[in-house]
mmCIF file of C-alpha atoms in Angstrom:
data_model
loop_
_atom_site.group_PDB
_atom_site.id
_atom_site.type_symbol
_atom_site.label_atom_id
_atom_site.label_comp_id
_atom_site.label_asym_id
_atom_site.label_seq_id
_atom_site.Cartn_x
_atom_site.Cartn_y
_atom_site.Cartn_z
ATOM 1 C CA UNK A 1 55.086 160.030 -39.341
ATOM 2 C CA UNK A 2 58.467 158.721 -38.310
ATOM 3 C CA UNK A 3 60.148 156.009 -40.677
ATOM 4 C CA UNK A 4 59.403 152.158 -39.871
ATOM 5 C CA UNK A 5 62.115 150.692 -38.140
ATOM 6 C CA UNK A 6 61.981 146.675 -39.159
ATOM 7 C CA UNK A 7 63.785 144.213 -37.175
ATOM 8 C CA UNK A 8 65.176 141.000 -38.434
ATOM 9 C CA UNK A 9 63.123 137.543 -37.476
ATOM 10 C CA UNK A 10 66.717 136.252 -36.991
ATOM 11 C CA UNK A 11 67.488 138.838 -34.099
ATOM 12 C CA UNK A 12 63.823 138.959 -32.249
ATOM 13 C CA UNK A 13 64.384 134.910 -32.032
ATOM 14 C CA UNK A 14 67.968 135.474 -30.018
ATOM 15 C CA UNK A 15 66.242 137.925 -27.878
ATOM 16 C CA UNK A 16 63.378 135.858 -27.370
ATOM 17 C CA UNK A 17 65.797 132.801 -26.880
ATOM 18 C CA UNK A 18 68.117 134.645 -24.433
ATOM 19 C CA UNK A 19 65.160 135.832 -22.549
ATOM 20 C CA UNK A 20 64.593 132.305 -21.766
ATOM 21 C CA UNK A 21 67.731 131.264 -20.933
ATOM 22 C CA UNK A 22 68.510 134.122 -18.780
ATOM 23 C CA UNK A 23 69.586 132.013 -15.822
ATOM 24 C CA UNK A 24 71.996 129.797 -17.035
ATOM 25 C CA UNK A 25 73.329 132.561 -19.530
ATOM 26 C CA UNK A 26 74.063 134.796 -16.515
ATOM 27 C CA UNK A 27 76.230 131.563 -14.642
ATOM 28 C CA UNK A 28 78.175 131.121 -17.850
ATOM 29 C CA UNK A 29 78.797 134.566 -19.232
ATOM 30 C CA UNK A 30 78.437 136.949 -16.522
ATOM 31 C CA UNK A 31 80.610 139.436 -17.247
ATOM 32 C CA UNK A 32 80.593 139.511 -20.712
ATOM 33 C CA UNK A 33 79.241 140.312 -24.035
ATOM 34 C CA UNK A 34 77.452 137.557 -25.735
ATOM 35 C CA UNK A 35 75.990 136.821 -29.441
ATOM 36 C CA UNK A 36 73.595 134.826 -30.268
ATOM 37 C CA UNK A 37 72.135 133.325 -33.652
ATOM 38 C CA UNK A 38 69.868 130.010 -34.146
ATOM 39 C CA UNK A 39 69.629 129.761 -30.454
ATOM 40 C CA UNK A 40 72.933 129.413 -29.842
ATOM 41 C CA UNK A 41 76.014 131.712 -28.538
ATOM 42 C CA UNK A 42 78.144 132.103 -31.042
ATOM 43 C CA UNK A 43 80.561 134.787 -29.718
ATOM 44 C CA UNK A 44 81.444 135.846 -26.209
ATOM 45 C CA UNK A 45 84.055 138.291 -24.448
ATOM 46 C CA UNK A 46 84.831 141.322 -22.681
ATOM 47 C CA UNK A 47 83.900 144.057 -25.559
ATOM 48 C CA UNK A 48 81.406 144.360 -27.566
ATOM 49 C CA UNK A 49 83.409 145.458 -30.731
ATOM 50 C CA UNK A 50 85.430 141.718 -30.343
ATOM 51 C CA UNK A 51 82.072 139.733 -29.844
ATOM 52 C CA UNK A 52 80.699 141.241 -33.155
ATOM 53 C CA UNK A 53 83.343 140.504 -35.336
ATOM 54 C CA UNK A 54 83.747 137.249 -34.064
ATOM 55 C CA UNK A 55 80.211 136.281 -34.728
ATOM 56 C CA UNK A 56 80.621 137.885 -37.946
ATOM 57 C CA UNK A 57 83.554 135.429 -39.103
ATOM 58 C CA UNK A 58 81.964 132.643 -37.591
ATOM 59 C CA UNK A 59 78.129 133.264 -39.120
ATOM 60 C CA UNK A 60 78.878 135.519 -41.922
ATOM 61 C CA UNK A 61 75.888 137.027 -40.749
ATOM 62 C CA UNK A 62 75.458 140.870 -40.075
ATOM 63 C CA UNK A 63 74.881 142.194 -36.810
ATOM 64 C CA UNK A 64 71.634 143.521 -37.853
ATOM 65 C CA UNK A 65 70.251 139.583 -37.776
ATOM 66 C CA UNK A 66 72.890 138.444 -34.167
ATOM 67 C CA UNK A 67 71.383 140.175 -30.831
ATOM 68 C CA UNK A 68 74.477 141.477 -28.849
ATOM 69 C CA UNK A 69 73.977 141.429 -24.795
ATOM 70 C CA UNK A 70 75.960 142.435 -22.497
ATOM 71 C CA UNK A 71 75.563 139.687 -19.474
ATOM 72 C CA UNK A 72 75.229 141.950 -16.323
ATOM 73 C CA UNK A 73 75.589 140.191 -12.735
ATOM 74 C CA UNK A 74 72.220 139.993 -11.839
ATOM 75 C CA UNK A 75 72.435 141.515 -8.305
ATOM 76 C CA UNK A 76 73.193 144.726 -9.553
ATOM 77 C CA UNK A 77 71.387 147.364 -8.694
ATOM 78 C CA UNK A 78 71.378 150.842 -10.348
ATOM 79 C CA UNK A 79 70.045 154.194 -8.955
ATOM 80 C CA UNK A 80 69.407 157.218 -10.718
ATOM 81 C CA UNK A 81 69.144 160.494 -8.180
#
C-alpha cells in the first residue's frame, strides 16, 4: 500500500471556492497565477514562484494550506496527437 497523501481543509476550501467562482476569476485574472486562502485571492501575477511568496508574506501561511491556479483563457483548447 502506497503512503496516505492528506490534504489541508484550508486548501480543498480554495479549490472548492475557486471552482465556484470560476467565471468571474477568469475576467479578472486571466492570464495569471492566482492564490487563494479564506475565500479570498490573496496573491496574483505572471509566475507562480512570485504568487507563492507573496501569499506567503501576506498569510504567513504555507503553500501546503493556499491552492495555486494558474487562470487559463477559457477558450483554449488543447490537443494531444
Amino acid at each position: 500500500m502506497g503512503k496516505k497523501i492528506e490534504i489541508a481543509k484550508e486548501f480543498l476550501d480554495g479549490l472548492n471556492w475557486i471552482q465556484s467562482h470560476r467565471i468571474e476569476l477568469h475576467k479578472e485574472y486571466q492570464g495569471q497565477w492566482i492564490a487563494v486562502y479564506h475565500n479570498k485571492v490573496v496573491a496574483f501575477g505572471k509566475t507562480i514562484d512570485s504568487v507563492e511568496k507573496e501569499a506567503l508574506r501576506i498569510t504567513r501561511v504555507p503553500h501546503t494550506k493556499i491552492p495555486l491556479v494558474f487562470m487559463e483563457d477559457p477558450h483554449c483548447i488543447y490537443s494531444i496527437g
